[in-house]
Each structure stands twice: as C-alpha cells, then as structure tokens.
Coordinates of C-alpha atoms in Angstrom, one line a residue:
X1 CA 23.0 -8.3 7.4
X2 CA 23.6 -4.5 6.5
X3 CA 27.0 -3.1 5.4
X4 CA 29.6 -3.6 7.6
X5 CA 31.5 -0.6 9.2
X6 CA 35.2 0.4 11.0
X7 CA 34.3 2.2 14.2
X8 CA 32.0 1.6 16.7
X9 CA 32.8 5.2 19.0
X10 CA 32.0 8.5 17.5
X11 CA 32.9 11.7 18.3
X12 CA 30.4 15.0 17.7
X13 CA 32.5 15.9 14.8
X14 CA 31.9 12.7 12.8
X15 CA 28.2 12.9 13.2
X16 CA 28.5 16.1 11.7
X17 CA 30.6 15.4 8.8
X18 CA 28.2 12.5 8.1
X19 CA 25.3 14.4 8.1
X20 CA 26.8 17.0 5.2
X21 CA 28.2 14.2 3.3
X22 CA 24.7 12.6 3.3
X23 CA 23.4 16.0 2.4
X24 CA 25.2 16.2 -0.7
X25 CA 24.5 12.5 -1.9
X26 CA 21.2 12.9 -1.5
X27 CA 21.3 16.5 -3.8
X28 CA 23.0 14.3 -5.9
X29 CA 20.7 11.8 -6.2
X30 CA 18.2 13.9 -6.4
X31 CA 20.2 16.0 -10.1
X32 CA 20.5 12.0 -11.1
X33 CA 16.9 11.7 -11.0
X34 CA 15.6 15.1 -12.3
X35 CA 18.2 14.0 -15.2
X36 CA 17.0 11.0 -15.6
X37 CA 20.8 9.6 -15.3
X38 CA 19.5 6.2 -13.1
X39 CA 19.1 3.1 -14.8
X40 CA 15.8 2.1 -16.7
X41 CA 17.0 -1.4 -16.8
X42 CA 13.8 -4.4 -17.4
X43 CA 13.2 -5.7 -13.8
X44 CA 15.6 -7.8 -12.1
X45 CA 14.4 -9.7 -9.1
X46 CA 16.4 -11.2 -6.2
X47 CA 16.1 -12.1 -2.2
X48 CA 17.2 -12.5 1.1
X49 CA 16.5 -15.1 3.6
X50 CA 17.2 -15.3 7.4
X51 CA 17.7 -18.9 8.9
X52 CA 18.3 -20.2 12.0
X53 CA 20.7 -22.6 13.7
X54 CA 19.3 -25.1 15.7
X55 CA 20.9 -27.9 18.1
X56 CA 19.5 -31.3 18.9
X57 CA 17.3 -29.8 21.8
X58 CA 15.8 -27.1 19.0
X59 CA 17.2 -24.7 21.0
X60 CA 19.1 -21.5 19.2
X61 CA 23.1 -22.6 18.8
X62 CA 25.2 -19.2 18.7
X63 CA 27.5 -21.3 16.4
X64 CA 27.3 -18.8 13.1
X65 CA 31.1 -18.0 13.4
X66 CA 32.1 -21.8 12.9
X67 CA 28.9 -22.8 10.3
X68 CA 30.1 -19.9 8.0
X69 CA 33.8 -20.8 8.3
X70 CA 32.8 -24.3 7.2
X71 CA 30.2 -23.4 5.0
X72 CA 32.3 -20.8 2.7
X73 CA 29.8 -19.8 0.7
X74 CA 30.0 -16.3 -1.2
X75 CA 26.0 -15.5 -0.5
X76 CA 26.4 -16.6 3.2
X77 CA 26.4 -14.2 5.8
X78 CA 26.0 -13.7 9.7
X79 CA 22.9 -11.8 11.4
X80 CA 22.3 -9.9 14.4
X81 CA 22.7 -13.2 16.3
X82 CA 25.3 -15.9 16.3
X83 CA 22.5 -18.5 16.1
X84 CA 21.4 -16.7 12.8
X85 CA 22.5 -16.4 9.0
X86 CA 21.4 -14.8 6.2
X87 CA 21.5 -16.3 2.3
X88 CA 21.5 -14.5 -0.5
X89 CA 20.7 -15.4 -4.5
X90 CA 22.2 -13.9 -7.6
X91 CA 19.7 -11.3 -9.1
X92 CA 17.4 -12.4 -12.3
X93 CA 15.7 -11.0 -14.9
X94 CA 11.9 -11.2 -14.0
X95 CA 10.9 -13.0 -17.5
X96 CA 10.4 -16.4 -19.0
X97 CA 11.3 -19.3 -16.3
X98 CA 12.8 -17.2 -13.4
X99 CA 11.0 -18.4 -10.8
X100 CA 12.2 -22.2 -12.0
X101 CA 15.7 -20.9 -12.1
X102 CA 15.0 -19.3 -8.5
X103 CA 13.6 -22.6 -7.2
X104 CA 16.4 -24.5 -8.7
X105 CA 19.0 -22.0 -7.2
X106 CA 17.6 -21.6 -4.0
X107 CA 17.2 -25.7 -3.1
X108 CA 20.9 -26.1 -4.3
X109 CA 21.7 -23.7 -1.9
X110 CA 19.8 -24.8 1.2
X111 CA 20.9 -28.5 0.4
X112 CA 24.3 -27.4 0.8
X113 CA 23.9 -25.4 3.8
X114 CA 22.3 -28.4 5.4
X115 CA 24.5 -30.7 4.2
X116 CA 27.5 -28.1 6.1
X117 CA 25.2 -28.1 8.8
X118 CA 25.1 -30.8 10.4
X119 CA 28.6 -32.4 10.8
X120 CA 28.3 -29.7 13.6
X121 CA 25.9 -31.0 15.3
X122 CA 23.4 -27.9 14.0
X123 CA 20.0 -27.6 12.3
X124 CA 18.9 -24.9 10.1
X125 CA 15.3 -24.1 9.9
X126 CA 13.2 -20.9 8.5
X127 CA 10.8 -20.0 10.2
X128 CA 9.5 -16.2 11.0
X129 CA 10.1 -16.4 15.3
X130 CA 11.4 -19.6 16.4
X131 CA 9.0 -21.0 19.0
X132 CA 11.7 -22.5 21.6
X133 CA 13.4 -18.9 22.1
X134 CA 13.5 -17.7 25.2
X135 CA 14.0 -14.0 26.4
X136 CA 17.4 -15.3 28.2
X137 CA 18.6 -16.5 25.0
X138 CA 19.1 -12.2 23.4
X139 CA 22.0 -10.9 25.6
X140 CA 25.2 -9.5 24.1
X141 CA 27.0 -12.4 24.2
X142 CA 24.9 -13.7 21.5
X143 CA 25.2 -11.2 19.3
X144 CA 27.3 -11.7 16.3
X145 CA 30.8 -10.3 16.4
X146 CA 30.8 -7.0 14.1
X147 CA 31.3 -3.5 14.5
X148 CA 28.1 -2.4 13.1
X149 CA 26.0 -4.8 15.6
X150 CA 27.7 -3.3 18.4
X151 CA 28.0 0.2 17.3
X152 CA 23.5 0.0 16.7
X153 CA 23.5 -1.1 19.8
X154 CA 24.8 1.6 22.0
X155 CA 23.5 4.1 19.3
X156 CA 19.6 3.0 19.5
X157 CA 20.2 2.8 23.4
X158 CA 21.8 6.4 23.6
X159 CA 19.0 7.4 21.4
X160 CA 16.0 6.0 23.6
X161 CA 17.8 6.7 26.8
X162 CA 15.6 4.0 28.8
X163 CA 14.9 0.4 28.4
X164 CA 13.4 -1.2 25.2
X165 CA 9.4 -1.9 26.1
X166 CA 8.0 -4.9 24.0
X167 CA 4.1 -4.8 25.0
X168 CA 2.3 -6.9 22.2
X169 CA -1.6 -7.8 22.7
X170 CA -3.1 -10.8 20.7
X171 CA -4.6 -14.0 21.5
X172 CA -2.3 -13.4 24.3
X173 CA -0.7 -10.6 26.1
X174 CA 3.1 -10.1 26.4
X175 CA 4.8 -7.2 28.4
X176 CA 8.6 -7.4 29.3
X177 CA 11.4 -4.8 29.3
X178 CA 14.7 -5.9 27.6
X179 CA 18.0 -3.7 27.4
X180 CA 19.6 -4.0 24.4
X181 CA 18.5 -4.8 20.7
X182 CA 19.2 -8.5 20.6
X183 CA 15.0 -8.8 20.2
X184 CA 15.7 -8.2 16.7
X185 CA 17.0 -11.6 16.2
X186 CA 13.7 -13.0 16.8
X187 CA 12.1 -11.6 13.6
X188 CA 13.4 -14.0 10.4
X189 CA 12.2 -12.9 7.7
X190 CA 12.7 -13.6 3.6
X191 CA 13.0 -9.9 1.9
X192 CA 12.4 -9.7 -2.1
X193 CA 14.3 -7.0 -4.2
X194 CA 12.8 -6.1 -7.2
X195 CA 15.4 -3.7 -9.2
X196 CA 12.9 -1.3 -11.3
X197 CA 13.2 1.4 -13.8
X198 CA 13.9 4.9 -12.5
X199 CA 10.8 5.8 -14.5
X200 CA 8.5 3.8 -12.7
X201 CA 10.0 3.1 -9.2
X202 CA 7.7 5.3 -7.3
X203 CA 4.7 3.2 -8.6
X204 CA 6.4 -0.2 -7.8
X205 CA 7.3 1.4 -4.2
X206 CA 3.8 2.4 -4.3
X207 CA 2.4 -1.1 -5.3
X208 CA 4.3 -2.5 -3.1
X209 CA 2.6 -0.9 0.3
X210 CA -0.5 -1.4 -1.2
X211 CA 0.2 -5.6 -1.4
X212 CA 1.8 -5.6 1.8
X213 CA -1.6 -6.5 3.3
X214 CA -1.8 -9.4 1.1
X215 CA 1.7 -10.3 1.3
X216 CA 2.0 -10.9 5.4
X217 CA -1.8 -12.5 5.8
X218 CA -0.1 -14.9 3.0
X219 CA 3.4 -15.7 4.2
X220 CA 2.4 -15.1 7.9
X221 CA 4.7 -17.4 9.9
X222 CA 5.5 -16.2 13.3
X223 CA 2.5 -16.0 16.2
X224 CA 4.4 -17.5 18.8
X225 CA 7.2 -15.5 21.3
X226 CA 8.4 -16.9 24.7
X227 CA 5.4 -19.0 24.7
X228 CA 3.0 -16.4 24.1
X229 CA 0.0 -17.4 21.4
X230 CA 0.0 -13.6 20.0
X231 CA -0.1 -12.0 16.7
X232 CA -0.2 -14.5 13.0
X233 CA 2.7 -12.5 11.8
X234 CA 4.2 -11.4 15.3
X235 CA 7.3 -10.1 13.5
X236 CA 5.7 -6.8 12.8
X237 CA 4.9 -5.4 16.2
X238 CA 8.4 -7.2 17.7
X239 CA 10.5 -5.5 15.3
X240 CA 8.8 -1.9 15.3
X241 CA 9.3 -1.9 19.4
X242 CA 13.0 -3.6 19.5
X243 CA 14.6 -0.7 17.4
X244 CA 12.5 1.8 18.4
X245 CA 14.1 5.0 18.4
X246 CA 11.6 7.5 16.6
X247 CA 12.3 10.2 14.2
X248 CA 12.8 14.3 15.1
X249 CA 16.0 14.8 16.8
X250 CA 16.2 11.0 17.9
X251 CA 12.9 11.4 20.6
X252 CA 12.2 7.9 21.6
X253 CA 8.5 8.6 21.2
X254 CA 9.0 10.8 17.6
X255 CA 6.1 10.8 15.0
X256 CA 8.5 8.8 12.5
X257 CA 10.2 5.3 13.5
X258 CA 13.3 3.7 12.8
X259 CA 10.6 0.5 11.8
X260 CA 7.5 1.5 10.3
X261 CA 5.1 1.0 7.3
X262 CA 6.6 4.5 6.4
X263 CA 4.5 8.1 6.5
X264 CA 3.1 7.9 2.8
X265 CA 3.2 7.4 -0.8
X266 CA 5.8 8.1 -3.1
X267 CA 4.0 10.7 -4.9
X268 CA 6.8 12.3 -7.9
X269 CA 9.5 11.0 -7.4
X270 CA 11.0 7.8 -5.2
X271 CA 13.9 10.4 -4.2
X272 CA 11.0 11.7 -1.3
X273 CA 11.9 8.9 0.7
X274 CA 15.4 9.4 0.9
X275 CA 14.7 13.4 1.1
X276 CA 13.0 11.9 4.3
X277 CA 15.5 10.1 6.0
X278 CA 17.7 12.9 5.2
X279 CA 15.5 15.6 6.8
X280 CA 13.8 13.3 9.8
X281 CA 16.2 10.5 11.1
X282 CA 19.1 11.3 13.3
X283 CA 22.7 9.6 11.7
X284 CA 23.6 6.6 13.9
X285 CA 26.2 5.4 12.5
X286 CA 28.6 8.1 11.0
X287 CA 31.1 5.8 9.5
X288 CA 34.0 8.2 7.6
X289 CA 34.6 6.9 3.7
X290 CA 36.8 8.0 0.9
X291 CA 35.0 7.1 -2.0
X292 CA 33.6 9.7 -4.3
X293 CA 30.1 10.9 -4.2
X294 CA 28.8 9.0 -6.9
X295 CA 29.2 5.8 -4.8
X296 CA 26.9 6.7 -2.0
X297 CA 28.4 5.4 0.9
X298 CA 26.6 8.1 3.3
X299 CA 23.1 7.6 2.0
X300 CA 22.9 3.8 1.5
X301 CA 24.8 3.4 4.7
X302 CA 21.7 5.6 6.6
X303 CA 19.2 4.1 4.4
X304 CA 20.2 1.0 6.0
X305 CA 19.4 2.2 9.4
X306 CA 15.9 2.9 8.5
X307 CA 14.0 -0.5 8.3
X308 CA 10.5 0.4 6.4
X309 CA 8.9 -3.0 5.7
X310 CA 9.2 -1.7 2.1
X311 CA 12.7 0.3 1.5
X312 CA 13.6 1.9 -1.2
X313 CA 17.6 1.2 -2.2
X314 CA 20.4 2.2 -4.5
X315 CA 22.7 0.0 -6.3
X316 CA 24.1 -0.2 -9.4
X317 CA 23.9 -1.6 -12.3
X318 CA 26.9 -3.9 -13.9
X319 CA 28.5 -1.2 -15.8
X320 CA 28.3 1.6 -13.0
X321 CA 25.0 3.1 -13.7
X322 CA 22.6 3.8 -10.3
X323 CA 19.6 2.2 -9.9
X324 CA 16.9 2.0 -7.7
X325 CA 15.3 -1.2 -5.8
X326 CA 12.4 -1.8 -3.7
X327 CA 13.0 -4.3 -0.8
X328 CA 9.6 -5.6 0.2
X329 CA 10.3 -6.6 3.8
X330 CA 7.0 -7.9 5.1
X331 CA 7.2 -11.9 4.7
X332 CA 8.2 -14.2 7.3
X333 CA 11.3 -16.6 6.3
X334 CA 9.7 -20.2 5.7
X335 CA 8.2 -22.5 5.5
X336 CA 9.7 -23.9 2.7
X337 CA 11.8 -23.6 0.0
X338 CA 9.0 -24.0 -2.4
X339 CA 6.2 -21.7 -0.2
X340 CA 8.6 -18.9 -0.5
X341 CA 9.3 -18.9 -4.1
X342 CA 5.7 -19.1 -4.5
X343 CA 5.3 -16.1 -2.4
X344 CA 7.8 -14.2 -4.3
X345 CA 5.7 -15.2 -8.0
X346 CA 3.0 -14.0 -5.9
X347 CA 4.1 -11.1 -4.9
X348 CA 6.7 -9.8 -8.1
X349 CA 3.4 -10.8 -10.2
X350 CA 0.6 -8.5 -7.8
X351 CA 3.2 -5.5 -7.4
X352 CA 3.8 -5.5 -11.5
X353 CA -0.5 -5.0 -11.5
X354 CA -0.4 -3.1 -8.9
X355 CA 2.1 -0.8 -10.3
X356 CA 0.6 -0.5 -14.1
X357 CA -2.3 0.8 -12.5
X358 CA -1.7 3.1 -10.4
X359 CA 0.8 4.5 -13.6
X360 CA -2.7 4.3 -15.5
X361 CA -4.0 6.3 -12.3
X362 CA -6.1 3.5 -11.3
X363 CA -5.7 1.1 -8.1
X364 CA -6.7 4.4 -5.7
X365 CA -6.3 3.2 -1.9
X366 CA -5.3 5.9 -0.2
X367 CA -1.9 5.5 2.3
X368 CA -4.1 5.0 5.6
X369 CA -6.1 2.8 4.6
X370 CA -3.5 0.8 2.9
X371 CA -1.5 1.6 6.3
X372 CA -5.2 -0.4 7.9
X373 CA -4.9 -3.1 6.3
X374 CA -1.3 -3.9 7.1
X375 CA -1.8 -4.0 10.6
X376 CA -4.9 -5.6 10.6
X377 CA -3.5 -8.6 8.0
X378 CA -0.3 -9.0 10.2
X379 CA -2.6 -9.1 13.5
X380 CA -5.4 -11.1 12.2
X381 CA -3.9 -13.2 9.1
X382 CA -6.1 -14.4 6.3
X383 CA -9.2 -14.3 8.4
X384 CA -8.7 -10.1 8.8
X385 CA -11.0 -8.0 6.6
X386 CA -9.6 -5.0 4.6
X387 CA -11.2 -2.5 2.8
X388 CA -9.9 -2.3 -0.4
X389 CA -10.6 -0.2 -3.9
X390 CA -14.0 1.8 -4.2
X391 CA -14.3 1.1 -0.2
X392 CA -15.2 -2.7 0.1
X393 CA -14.7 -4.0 3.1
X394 CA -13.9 -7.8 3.1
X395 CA -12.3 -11.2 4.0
X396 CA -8.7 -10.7 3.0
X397 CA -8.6 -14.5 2.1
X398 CA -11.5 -14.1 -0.4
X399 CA -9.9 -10.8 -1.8
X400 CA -6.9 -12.5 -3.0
X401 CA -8.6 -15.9 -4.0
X402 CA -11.4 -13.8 -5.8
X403 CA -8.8 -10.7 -6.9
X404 CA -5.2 -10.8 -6.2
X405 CA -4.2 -13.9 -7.5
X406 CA -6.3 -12.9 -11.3
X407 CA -4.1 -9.8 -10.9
X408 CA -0.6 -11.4 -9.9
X409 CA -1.1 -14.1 -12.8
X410 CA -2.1 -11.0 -15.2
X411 CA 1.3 -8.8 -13.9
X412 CA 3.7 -12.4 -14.4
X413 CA 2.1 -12.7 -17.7
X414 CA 3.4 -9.0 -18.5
X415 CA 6.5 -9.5 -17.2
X416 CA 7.0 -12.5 -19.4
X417 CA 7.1 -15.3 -16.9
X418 CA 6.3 -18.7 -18.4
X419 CA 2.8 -20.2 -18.2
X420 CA 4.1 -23.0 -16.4
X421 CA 5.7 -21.0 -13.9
X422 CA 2.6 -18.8 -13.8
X423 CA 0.5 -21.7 -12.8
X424 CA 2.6 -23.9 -10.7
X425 CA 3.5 -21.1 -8.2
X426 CA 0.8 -19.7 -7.9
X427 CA -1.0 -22.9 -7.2
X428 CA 1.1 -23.1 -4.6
X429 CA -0.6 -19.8 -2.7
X430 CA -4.6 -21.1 -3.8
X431 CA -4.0 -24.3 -2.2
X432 CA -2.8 -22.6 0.8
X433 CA -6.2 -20.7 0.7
X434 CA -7.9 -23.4 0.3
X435 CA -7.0 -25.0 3.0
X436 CA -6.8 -22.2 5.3
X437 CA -3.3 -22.9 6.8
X438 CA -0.5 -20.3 6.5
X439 CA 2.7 -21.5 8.5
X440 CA 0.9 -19.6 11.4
X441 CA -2.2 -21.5 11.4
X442 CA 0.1 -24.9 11.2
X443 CA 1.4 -23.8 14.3
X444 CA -1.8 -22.7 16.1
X445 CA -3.0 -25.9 15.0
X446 CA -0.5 -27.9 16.5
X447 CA 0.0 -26.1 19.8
X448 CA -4.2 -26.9 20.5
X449 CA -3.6 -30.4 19.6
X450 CA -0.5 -30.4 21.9
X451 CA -0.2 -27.3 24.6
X452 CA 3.1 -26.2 25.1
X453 CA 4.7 -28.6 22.8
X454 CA 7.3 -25.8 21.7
X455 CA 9.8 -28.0 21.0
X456 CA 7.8 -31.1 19.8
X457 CA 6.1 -28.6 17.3
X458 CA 9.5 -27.5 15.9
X459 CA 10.5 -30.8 15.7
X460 CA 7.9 -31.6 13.3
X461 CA 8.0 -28.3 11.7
X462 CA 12.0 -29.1 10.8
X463 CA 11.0 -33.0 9.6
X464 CA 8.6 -31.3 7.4
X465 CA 10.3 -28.4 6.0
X466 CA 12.1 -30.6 4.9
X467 CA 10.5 -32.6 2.8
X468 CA 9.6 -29.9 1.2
X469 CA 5.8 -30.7 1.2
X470 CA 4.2 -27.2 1.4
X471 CA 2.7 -26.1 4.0
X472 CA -1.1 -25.7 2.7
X473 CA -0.7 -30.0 2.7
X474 CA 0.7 -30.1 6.0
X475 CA -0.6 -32.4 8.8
X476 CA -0.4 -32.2 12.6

C-alpha cells in the first residue's frame, strides 16, 4: 500500500524543503553505513500479497472500504483500487520450519478473509491481472480513498504532462491511451522481504536481480489484459508504462524510470541505490514530518515512490537499530496459497546461493545480461532462453530444473530450513516444471479450449484456488 501521507497540494517551497531533508537522511545513512551502525541481524523473511475482490459476475467490486471495516484485521490494508487489498504476515527468522510456520500463517489468514468475504456478497482471488477487467473499470472513482493515491496521481500526471500510453506487443498487440494511474491496479503481485545483514545486503540485492529471471518465468500469472492474449507475466510491461514518469528533472521519456529493473548492481555499498534516487528522481510527494533524522521519514517516504522490481528498504529492527531489506517485487500474486510459499522457499533459498557467491566473487552475470533475461523470462515464461554464467545460452525451464532448484535447496540448507520444508516446497516448483503449467499457461490453456471464456475461466480459476490443489495439478 505505501505510507500514507497529510496533503495532497504542494507548494514550491515544500518540494524544496523535502529535497534537503532527504539530502541529509541519505548522508546519514550513508555515516550509518561507513560505521557500520545498521543491523547485522540473521535473516528475517516476510511478504506482501495483493488480492482482489470479486462479485458474483467475477467482475472487480470497489467494496474495499466495507470488506476492511468488517474484516478488522491488523495486516489488512487497501490498494490503489477499491476492488483491491493488500495482506501482510509477521516477519520470520529464515531457519528451521519457517516456511511451515508461513504456510500455516498465511492459510489462517486467507480463510478468515474469505470467510469476511463473503457475507458481502464478495470473492477474493489472487491472481497477477484479473482477466474480466475492463479499461472502463480504472477511473478515479475507483480508486481507493487516501491522500497518497490522489496526491500520485496529479503528481505523475504533472510530471508526464500528456496522457499515459500503454503499447504492449505479445501473442497479441494492445495500444490504448488512459489518463490517470488507476492501470496500476491491474498488476497484483506477492512481494517477499528478506531483512539482511548490513554486511552483506549489496550481495543479497545483487542475488536478487540476478534470480529475478527465474523468479517471474516461475510465478508468472498474468498474460491476459482487456482480453488481449499478451505477455506470460504481463505485469511487467503494464506497470513500467502506467507510472511512467522517467528520471532527470521528471522528463517523461528520462533514461531512469519510476518502474524499472533498476540501472545496475550494487557494487560497495547498498547505500548507491538510495544515493540514486536522491541524485536522479524528482520528489513527488513532499510530505512535511517532525520526526528526527534518524527515523527517515524523507528517504523511505521517496524510496517508496520508486518501484524497482527489487527495492532496497530501511526499517528497523525491534530495539531501534536500522536495517536494511530487499523487496523482491517480480512475482505475480497467486495462484495459491501453497504455490506462493513455495515460490518464496524457492526464491529466499536461490538468493541465499546466489548471494554467498557472488561474496566468494563467483556467480559473474554481468547487469545487462541479467537485465536480458528479465525481460525475456517475463515475455516468454519458462519456454524463454537466457544466457546465464560462463555465457550458456539455454531453456530457462531446464536451467532451474538442472541448476536453480540444486542451488535454492543448497542456500535453505544454509540458512537452516528443515529438510522437510526443503523438500516439500520445493517439490512444489519441480512439479510445476514438469508439467509445464505456471498459472499463465493454465490460463492460455483454458482460453484455447474455450475462446473468450473470461469469466468462465475465472470461475474455475476461483473453485480451484481454492481447493488449494496447486497449480502444476491443475485441469481445464
């Protein structure tokens, strides 16, 4: 959801006093880090995931207002969109049976938002684009009633000064214009946090854009939009184009974006990303706080105005101490509770490799090629070919059945994580290989059996969700 805010109309003199008071917080981040002063705290794990609400017809119910007022849950919040909600789970140590705990945690949790569900008359379902949204369904009056929403609103638009293109080419081709940032909403997705040692947090941010190929061919969920067949994780290219904003003094067509994969590797320090958004993003939302430096209001509260699909963040620890996380922001929400715990094992187990070796000053991909493979995966799915270490080009689906699962069960077994948990989770991603069906190729599937069947196909995507089969087993 992002922090909330006060204001939604600035004046010159607040962007200006914002941009010095982010100046100084990130100077002080930056004597934190030199002093080594952040916390080097074992890994901690935790996630987000974006639902949606549903009515009878499958169609999007702007009804978030009344399901969280009935719901009352502390890790519930609203999204962009009033037919959206985010939930949250309490952060855990990444050893012995977390992902268990996680599993356990996380079905509670969905059962009881179900269970508040539906008295209203609502569904909730997880899916990465919901396939029965329509363009006419993202207009303002849909969108969620906080200042921030608004206030990124007329910011990004001020910013671009024209209307938001959205021109995505895949199995099919969509080209519209839309005029305010509600196409945002479409893009669900379930984000993992991994809190990680100051020490090593420029390797796990490292790790983690190297995985990101893996992670969206994997969890890809989303290749429908208005009824266009287009991309297997359409999410990427919708997202990047429905904030876009660019970088240098706010030109809409800047070499850095508000949405990207970001512009490189971490190389010292992970304080370079933040001494980029400092130096290369315009403020657009210049909120005025009293707190003391050492909270970081200003810099978390731009940080969260940059959306690279893996962000680096500051909290803090329990007793006050900073420290750093890594939100890895690639996978689509869904398609079941189960498939996205195991795509969390997968990918907390591949980044923890990943990470040790590039510390050992091994696992050499450079950033472009890394960069590649992203795009590719997120166009193409399991069946795109990425070149990876020592210049291979291959299958991404027999990289990680050959590769990347061997190294995510080796980086869980160095974290501590239970055999059983090892095994059963990532089960859960070989079966998916082996039968060649990520949530977006259940979809495909079903849509070639039955053209146009939007809503049918949701229908049957909600009545198996759940019943929380996983998705590798399901049928059409």
């Amino acid at each position: 959801m992002g922090q909330e805010i006060h204001g939604s109309a600035y004046r010159a003199a607040d962007f200006q006093r914002f941009q010095q008071r982010l100046r100084d917080e990130t100077e002080l981040l930056g004597e934190l880090i030199k002093n080594r002063a952040c916390s080097e705290a074992d890994p901690v794990a935790g996630f987000e995931i974006e639902a949606w609400l549903l009515d009878e017809q499958m169609r999007p119910a702007p009804m978030n207002q009344a399901y969280l007022h009935s719901f009352e849950h502390p890790l519930a919040g609203p999204e962009l969109a009033k037919f959206n909600i985010e939930l949250n789970t309490p952060p855990l140590p990444l050893s012995g049976d977390a992902f268990s705990r996680m599993h356990s945690d996380l079905q509670n949790t969905w059962q009881q938002a179900e269970q508040h569900a539906r008295p209203l008359g609502l569904n909730l379902l997880t899916i990465g684009t919901l396939p029965t949204l329509q363009q006419s369904d993202l207009h303002l009056g849909n969108m969620s009633d906080m200042n921030r929403y608004r206030a990124l609103n007329e910011q990004i638009l001020k910013n671009r000064g024209k209307p938001i293109l959205l021109d995505i080419c895949g199995h099919e081709h969509l080209k519209i214009q839309h005029h305010d940032v509600m196409l945002e909403a479409a893009t669900t997705s379930f984000q993992l946090h991994i809190q990680c040692p100051l020490s090593i947090a420029h390797h796990v941010y490292n790790a983690s854009i190297i995985a990101s190929a893996a992670m969206v061919a994997v969890c890809a969920n989303a290749p429908f939009l208005f009824g266009k067949d287009l991309w297997a994780e359409t999410r990427i290219p919708l997202f990047e184009q429905a904030i876009a904003t660019g970088g240098y003094a706010g030109a809409a067509d800047g070499p850095l974006h508000r949405v990207s994969f970001g512009s490189g590797f971490a190389r010292q320090s992970i304080l370079e990303c933040f001494v980029e958004n400092l130096q290369h993003f315009p403020v657009l939302l210049p909120e005025h706080f009293d707190d003391a430096p050492e909270s970081f209001q200003y810099l978390r509260l731009h940080n969260g105005t940059i959306w690279r699909w893996n962000r680096p963040l500051v909290g803090f620890d329990a007793d006050g101490t900073p420290h750093i996380r890594v939100e890895h922001r690639t996978p689509a929400a869904g398609p079941t509770v189960l498939d996205m715990i195991a795509n969390a094992a997968f990918y907390y187990g591949l980044v923890k490799n990943l990470a040790d070796e590039r510390q050992a000053g091994r696992a050499d991909l450079t950033f472009a090629q890394a960069k590649d493979n992203f795009y590719q995966a997120a166009r193409h799915g399991l069946d795109s070919h990425v070149v990876w270490f020592g210049e291979r080009r291959q299958r991404l689906a027999v990289l990680i059945e050959q590769e990347l699962l061997p190294r995510a069960a080796a980086g869980l077994q160095a974290l501590g994580i239970a055999a059983a948990d090892r095994a059963d989770y990532l089960n859960i991603i070989r079966q998916r290989l082996a039968s060649q069906q990520t949530g977006s190729q259940w979809q495909r599937r079903f849509i070639r059996e039955n053209p146009g069947e939007f809503v049918g196909m949701t229908k049957a995507y909600l009545q198996r969700q759940r019943g929380e089969e996983v998705v590798a087993k399901w049928g059409i």
